[in-house]
mmCIF file of C-alpha atoms in Angstrom:
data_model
loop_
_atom_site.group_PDB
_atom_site.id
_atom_site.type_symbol
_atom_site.label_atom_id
_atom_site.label_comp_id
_atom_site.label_asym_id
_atom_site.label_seq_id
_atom_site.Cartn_x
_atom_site.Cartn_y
_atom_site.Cartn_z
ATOM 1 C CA UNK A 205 35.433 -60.830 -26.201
ATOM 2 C CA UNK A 206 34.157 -63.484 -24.305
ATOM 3 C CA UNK A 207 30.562 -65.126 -25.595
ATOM 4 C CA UNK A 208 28.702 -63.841 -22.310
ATOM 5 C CA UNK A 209 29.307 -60.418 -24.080
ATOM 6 C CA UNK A 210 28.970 -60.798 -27.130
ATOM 7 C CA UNK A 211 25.794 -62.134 -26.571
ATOM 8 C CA UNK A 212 25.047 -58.725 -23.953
ATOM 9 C CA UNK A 213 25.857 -57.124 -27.200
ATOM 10 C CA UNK A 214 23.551 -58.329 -29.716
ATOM 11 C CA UNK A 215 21.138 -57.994 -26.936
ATOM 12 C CA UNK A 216 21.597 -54.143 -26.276
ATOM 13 C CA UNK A 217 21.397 -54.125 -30.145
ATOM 14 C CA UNK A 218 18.235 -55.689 -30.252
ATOM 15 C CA UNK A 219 16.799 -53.627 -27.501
ATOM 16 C CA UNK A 220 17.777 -50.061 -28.944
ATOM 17 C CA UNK A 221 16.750 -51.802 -32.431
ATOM 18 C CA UNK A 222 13.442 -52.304 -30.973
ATOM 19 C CA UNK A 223 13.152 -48.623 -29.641
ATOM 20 C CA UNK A 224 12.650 -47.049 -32.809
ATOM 21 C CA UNK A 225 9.796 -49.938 -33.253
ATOM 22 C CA UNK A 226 8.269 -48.123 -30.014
ATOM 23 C CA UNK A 227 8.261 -45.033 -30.712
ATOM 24 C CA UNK A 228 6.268 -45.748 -34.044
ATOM 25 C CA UNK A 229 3.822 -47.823 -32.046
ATOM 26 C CA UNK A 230 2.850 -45.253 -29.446
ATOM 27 C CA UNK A 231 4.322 -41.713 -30.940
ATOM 28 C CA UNK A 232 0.818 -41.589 -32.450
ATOM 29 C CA UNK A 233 -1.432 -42.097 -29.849
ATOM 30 C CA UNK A 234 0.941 -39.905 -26.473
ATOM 31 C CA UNK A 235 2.507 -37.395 -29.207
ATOM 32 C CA UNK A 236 6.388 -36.939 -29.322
ATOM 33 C CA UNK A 237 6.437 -34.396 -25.726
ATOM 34 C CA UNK A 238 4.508 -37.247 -23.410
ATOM 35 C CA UNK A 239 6.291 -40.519 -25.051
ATOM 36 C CA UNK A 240 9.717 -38.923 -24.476
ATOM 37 C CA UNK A 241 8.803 -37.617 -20.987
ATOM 38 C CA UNK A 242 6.915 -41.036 -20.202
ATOM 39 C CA UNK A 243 10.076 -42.792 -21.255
ATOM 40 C CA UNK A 244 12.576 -40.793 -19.213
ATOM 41 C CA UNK A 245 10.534 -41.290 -16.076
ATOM 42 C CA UNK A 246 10.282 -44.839 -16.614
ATOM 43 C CA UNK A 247 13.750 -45.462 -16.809
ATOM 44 C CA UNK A 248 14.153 -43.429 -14.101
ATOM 45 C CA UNK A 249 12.321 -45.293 -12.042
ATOM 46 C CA UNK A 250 14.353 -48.374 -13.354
ATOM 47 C CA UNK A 251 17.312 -46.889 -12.835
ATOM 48 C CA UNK A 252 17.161 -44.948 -8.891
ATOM 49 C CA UNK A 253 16.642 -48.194 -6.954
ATOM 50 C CA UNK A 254 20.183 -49.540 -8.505
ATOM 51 C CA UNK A 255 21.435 -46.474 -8.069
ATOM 52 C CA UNK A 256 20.493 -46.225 -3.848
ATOM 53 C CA UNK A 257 21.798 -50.267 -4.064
ATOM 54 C CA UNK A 258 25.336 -49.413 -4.974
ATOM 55 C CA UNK A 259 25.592 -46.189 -2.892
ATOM 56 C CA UNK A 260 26.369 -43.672 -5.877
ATOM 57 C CA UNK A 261 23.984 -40.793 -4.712
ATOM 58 C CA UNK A 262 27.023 -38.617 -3.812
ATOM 59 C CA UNK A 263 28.123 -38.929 -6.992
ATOM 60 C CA UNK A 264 25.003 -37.190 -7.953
ATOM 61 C CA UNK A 265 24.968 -34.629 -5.769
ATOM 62 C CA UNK A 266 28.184 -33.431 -6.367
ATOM 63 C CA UNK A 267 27.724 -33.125 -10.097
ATOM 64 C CA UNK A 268 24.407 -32.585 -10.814
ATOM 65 C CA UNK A 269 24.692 -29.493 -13.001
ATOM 66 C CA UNK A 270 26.697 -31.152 -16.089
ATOM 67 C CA UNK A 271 24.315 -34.654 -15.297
ATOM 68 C CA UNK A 272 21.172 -32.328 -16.021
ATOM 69 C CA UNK A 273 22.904 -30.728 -19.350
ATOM 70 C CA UNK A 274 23.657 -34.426 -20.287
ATOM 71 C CA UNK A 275 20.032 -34.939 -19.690
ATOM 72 C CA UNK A 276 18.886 -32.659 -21.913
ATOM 73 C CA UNK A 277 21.231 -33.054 -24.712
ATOM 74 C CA UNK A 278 21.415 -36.640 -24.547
ATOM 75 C CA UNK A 279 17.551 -37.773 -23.806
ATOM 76 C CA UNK A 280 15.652 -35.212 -23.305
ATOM 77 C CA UNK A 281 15.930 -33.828 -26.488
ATOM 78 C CA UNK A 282 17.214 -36.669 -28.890
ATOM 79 C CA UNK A 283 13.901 -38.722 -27.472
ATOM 80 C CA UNK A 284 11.908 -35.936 -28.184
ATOM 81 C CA UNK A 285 12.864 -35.673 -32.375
ATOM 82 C CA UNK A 286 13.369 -39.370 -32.588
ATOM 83 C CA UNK A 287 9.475 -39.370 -31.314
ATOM 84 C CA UNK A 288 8.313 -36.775 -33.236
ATOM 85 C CA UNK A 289 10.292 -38.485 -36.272
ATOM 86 C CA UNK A 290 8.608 -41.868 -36.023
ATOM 87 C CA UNK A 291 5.318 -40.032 -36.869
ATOM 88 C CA UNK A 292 6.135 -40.122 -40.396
ATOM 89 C CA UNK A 293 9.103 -42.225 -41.455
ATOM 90 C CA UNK A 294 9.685 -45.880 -40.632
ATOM 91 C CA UNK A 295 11.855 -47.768 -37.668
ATOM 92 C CA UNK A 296 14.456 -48.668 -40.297
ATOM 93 C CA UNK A 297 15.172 -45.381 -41.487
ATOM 94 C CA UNK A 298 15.043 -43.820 -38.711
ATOM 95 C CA UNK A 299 17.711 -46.006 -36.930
ATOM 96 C CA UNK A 300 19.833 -46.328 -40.257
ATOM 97 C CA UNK A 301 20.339 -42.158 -39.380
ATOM 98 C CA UNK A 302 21.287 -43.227 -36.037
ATOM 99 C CA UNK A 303 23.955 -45.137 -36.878
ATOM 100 C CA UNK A 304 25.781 -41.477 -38.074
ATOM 101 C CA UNK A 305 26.095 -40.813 -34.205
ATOM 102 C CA UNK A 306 29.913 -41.366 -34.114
ATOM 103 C CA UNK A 307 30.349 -39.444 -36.865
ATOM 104 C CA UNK A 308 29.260 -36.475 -35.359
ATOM 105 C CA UNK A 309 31.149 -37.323 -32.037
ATOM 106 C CA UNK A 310 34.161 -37.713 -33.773
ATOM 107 C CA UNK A 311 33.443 -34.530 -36.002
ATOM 108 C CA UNK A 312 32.491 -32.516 -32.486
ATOM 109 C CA UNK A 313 35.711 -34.458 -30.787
ATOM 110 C CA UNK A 314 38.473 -32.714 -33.389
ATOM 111 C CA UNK A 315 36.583 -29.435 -33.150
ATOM 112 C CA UNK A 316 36.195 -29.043 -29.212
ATOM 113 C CA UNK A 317 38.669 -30.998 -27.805
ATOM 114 C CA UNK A 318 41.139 -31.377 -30.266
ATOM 115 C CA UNK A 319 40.860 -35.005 -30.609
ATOM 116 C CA UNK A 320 43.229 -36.091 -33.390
ATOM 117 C CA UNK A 321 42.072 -37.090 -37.009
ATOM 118 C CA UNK A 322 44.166 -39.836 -38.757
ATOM 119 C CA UNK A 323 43.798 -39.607 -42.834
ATOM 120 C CA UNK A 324 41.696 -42.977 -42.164
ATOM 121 C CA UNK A 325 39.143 -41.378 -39.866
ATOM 122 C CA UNK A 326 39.174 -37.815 -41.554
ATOM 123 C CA UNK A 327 38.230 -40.237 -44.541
ATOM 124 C CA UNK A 328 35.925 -42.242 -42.740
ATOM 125 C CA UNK A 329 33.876 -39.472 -41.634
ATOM 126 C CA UNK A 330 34.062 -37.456 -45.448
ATOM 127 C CA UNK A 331 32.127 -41.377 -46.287
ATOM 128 C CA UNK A 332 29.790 -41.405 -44.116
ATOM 129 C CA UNK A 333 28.624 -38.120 -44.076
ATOM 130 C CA UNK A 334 28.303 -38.312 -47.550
ATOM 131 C CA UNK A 335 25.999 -41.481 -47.117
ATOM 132 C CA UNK A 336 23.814 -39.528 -44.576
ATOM 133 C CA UNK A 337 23.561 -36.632 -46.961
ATOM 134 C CA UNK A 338 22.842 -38.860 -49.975
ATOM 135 C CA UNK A 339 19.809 -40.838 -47.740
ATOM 136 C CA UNK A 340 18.443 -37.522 -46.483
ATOM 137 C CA UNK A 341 18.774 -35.657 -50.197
ATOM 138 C CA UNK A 342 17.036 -39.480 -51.427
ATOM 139 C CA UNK A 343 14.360 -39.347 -48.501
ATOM 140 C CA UNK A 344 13.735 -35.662 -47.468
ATOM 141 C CA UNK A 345 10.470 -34.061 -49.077
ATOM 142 C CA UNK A 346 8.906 -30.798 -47.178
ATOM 143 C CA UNK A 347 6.144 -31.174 -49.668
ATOM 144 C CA UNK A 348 2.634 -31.871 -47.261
ATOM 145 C CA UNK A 349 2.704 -35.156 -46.172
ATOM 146 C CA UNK A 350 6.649 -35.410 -47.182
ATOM 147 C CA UNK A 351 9.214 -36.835 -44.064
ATOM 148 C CA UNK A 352 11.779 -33.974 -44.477
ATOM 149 C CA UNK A 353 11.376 -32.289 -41.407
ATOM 150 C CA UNK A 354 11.368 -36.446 -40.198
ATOM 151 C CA UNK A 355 14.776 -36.725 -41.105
ATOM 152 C CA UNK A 356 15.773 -33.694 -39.995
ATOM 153 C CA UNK A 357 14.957 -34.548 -36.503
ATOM 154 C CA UNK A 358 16.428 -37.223 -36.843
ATOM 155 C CA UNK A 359 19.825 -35.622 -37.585
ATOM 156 C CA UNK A 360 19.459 -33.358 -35.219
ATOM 157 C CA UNK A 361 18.969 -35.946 -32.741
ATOM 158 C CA UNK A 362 22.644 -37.530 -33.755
ATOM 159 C CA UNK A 363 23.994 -34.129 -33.641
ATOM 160 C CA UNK A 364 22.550 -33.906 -29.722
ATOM 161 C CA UNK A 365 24.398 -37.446 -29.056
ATOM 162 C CA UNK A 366 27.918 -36.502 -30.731
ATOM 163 C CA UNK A 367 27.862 -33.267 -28.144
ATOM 164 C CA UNK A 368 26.776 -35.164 -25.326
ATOM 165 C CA UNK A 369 29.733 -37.181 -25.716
ATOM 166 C CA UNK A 370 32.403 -34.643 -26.013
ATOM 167 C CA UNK A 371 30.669 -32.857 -23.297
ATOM 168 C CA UNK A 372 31.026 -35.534 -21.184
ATOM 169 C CA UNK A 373 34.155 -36.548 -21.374
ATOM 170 C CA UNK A 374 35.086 -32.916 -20.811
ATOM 171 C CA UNK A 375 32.974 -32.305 -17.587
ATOM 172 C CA UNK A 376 32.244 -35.659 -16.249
ATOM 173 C CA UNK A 377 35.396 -37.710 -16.700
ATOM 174 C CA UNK A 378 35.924 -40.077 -13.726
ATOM 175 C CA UNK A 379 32.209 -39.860 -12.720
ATOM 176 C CA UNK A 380 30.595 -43.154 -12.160
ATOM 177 C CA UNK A 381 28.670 -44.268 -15.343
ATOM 178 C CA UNK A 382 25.633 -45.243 -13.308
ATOM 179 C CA UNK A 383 25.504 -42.398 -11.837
ATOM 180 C CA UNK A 384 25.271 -39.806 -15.220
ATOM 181 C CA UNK A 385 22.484 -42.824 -16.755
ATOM 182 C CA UNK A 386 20.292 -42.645 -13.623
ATOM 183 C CA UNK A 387 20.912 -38.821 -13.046
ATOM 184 C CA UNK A 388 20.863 -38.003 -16.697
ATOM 185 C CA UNK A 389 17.148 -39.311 -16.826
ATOM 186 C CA UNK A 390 16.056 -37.855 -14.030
ATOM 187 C CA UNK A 391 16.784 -34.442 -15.232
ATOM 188 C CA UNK A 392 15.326 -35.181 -18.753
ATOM 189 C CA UNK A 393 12.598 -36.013 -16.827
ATOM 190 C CA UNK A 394 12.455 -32.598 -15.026
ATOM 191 C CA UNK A 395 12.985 -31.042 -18.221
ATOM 192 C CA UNK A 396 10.129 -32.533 -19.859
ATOM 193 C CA UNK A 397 7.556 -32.576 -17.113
ATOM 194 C CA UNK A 398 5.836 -29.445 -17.662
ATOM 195 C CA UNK A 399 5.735 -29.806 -21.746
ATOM 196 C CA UNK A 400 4.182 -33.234 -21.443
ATOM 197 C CA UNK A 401 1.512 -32.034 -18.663
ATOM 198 C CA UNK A 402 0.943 -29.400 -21.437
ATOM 199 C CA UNK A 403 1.093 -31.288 -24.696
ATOM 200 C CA UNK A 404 -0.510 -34.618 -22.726
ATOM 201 C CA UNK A 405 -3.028 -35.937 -25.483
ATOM 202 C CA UNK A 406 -6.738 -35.330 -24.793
ATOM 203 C CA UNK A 407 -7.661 -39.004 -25.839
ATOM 204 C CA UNK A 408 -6.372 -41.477 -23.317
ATOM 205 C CA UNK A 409 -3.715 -43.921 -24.930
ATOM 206 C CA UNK A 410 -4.962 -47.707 -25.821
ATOM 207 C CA UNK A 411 -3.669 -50.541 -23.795
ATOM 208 C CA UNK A 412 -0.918 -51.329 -26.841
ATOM 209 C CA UNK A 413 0.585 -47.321 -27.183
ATOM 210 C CA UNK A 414 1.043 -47.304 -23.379
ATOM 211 C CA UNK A 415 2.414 -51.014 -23.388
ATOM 212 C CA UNK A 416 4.740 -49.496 -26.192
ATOM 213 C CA UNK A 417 5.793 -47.186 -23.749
ATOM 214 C CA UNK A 418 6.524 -48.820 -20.593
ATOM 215 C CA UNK A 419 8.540 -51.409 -23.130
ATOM 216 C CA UNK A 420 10.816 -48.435 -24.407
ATOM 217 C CA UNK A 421 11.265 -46.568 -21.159
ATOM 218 C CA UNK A 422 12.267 -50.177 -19.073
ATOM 219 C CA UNK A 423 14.032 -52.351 -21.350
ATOM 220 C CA UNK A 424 15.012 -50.155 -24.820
ATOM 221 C CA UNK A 425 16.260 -47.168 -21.742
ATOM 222 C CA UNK A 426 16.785 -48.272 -18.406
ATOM 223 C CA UNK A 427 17.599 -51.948 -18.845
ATOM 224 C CA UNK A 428 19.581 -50.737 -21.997
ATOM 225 C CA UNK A 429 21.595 -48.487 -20.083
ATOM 226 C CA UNK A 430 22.592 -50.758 -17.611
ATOM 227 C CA UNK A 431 23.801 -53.486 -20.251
ATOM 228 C CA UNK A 432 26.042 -50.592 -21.846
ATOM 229 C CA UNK A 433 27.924 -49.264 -18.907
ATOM 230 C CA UNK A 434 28.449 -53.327 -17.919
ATOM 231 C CA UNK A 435 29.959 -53.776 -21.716
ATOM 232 C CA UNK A 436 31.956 -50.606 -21.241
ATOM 233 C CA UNK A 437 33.384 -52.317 -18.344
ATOM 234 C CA UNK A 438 34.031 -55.316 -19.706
ATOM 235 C CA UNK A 439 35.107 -54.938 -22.926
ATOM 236 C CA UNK A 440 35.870 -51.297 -23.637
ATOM 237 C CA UNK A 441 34.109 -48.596 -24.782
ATOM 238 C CA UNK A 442 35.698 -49.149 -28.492
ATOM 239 C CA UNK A 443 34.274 -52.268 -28.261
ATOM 240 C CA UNK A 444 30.757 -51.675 -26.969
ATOM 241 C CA UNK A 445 30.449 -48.892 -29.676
ATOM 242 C CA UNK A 446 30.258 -51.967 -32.586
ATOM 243 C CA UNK A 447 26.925 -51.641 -31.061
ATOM 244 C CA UNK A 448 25.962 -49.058 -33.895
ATOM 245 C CA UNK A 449 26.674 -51.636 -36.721
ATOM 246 C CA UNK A 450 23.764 -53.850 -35.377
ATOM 247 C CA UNK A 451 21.225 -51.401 -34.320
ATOM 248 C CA UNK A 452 19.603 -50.806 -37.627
ATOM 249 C CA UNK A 453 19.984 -54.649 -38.378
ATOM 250 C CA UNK A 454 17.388 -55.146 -35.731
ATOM 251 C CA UNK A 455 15.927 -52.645 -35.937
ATOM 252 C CA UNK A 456 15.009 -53.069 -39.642
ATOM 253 C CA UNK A 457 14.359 -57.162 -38.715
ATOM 254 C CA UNK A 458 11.215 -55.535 -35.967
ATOM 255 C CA UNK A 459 10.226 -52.810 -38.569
ATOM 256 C CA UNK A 460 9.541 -55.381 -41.341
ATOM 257 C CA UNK A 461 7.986 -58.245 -38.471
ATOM 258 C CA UNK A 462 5.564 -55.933 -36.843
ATOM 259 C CA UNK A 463 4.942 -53.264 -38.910
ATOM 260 C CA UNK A 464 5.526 -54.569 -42.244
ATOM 261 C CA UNK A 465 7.442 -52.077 -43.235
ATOM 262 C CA UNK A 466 9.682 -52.766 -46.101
ATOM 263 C CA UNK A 467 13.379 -52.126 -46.830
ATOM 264 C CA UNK A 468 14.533 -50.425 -49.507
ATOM 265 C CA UNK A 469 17.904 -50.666 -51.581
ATOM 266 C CA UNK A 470 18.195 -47.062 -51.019
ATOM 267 C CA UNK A 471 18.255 -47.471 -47.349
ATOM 268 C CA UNK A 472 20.138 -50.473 -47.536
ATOM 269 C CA UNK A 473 22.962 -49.075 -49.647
ATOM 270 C CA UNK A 474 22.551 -45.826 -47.458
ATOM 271 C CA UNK A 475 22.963 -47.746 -44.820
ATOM 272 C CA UNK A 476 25.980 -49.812 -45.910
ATOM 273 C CA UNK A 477 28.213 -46.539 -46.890
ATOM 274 C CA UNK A 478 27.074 -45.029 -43.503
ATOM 275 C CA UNK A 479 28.433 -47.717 -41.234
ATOM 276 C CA UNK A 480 31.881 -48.031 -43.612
ATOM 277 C CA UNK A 481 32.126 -44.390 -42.679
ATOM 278 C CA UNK A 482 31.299 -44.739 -39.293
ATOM 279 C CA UNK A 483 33.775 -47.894 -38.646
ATOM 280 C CA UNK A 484 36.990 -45.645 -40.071
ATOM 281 C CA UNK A 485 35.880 -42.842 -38.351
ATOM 282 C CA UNK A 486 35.846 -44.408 -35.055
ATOM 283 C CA UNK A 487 39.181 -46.516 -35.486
ATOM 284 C CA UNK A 488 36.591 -49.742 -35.449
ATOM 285 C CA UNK A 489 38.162 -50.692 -39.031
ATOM 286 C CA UNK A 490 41.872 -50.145 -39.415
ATOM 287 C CA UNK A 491 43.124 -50.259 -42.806
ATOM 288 C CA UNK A 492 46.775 -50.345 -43.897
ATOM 289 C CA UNK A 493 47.473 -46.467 -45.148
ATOM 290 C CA UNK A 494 50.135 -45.547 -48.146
ATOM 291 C CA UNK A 495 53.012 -44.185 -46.493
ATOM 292 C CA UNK A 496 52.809 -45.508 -42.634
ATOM 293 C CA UNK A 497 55.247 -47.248 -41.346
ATOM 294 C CA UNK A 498 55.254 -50.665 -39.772
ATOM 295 C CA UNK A 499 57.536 -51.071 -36.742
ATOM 296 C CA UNK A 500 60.272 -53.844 -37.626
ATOM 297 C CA UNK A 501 60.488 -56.744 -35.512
#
């Protein structure tokens, strides 16, 4: 990995690190419909003019039914519980329940497509689910006030992303990357137009909830997006998904800056068995197994 992207990849890091920051800054003041559907449409708007520059609108056209189910499985939705999550639970914990995303695309990989499962990954994922399930059992209170139904969104939000995945490699293999970003957010922007005219809040945003939103919707989204797919080309997409290990690292580091939000050891050692899982699961960490054998020579 060269340095240029290694340093893209802390970057994208920091910037989806600094989404969940976002969402707790304006999720208050728009509500979890209009920040999702304000983000979507301002990484749309990001994302069409690059789009019309490298002549991918075909693309579009010819596959916009799976793009708009990608759209609402893999924003649409997922922005909408992440939102609604960052009501009541912090940036840190939050992202720390991101970072089980590859678990469930691996988990959703073996069951729909038959992906294999190596004793290393079978165990990696038995790890980390057991770390999300510990966190959630450790966090989860549906008690008034309590953040269960918090981190249930939350997981449900993961479970959106690991089907996205397998869905599109399934139906969208081959398709160019910009083209399922850019028309991915346009249709999560369809999606959500009508539910954020209806749930649009009857107060009018400050100045800092609507600067929180333009933020996540043009860098944390659309700029985001556009530093992945360039990492996926240049490095791999095994590679770019080491992302995951430093999202909640940031994101964490922004929690505790701005918001003074405070780690705990639970969510530290939550988050430390949870990204062990996630690293076998994905073939990220490769460790010698009893019984396989080396190739001599």
């Amino acid at each position: 990995m060269k340095t240029s992207d290694a340093g893209e990849l802390v970057l994208l890091a920091a910037l989806w690190g600094a989404s969940f920051l976002f969402m707790r800054l304006g999720a208050a003041e728009f509500g979890p419909v209009a920040l999702a559907a304000v983000r979507v449409a301002g990484a749309t708007l990001c994302l069409l003019p690059l789009l019309a520059l490298r002549g991918q609108f075909g693309a579009l056209r010819s596959h916009w039914k799976p793009i708009f189910t990608v759209g609402l499985i893999n924003s649409a939705l997922p922005f909408l519980l992440y939102s609604y999550a960052a009501l009541s639970i912090s940036a840190g914990l939050s992202s720390i329940f991101n970072a089980a995303t590859p678990l469930f695309g691996a988990l959703i990989a073996w069951l729909w497509l038959r992906d294999r499962l190596t004793p290393p990954r079978i165990a990696g994922l038995a790890i980390g689910f057991a770390g999300v399930l510990w966190l959630a059992w450790d966090k989860a209170s549906f008690k008034p006030g309590g953040s269960g139904w918090a981190v249930l969104a939350c997981l449900g939000a993961t479970l959106c992303y690991g089907l996205a995945a397998s869905y599109t490699k399934k139906h969208l293999a081959g398709v160019a990357p910009l083209a399922v970003a850019t028309g991915s957010q346009l249709g999560a922007t369809v999606a959500l137009a009508l539910p954020a005219l209806w749930w649009w809040p009857a107060a009018t945003p400050s100045p800092t909830a609507w600067g929180a939103a333009a933020l996540l919707a043009l860098l944390c989204t659309g700029v985001a997006y556009v530093l992945y797919f360039r990492l996926i080309a240049h490095i791999g997409a095994a590679n770019a998904i080491t992302v995951t290990f430093l999202i909640p690292v940031f994101a964490v580091a922004w929690g505790w800056l701005f918001l003074a939000e405070r780690p705990t050891g639970a969510m530290a050692l939550g988050c430390v068995v949870i990204l062990l899982g996630t690293g076998l699961a994905t073939g990220v960490l490769k460790p010698a197994w009893p019984g396989r054998v080396r190739p001599a020579g």
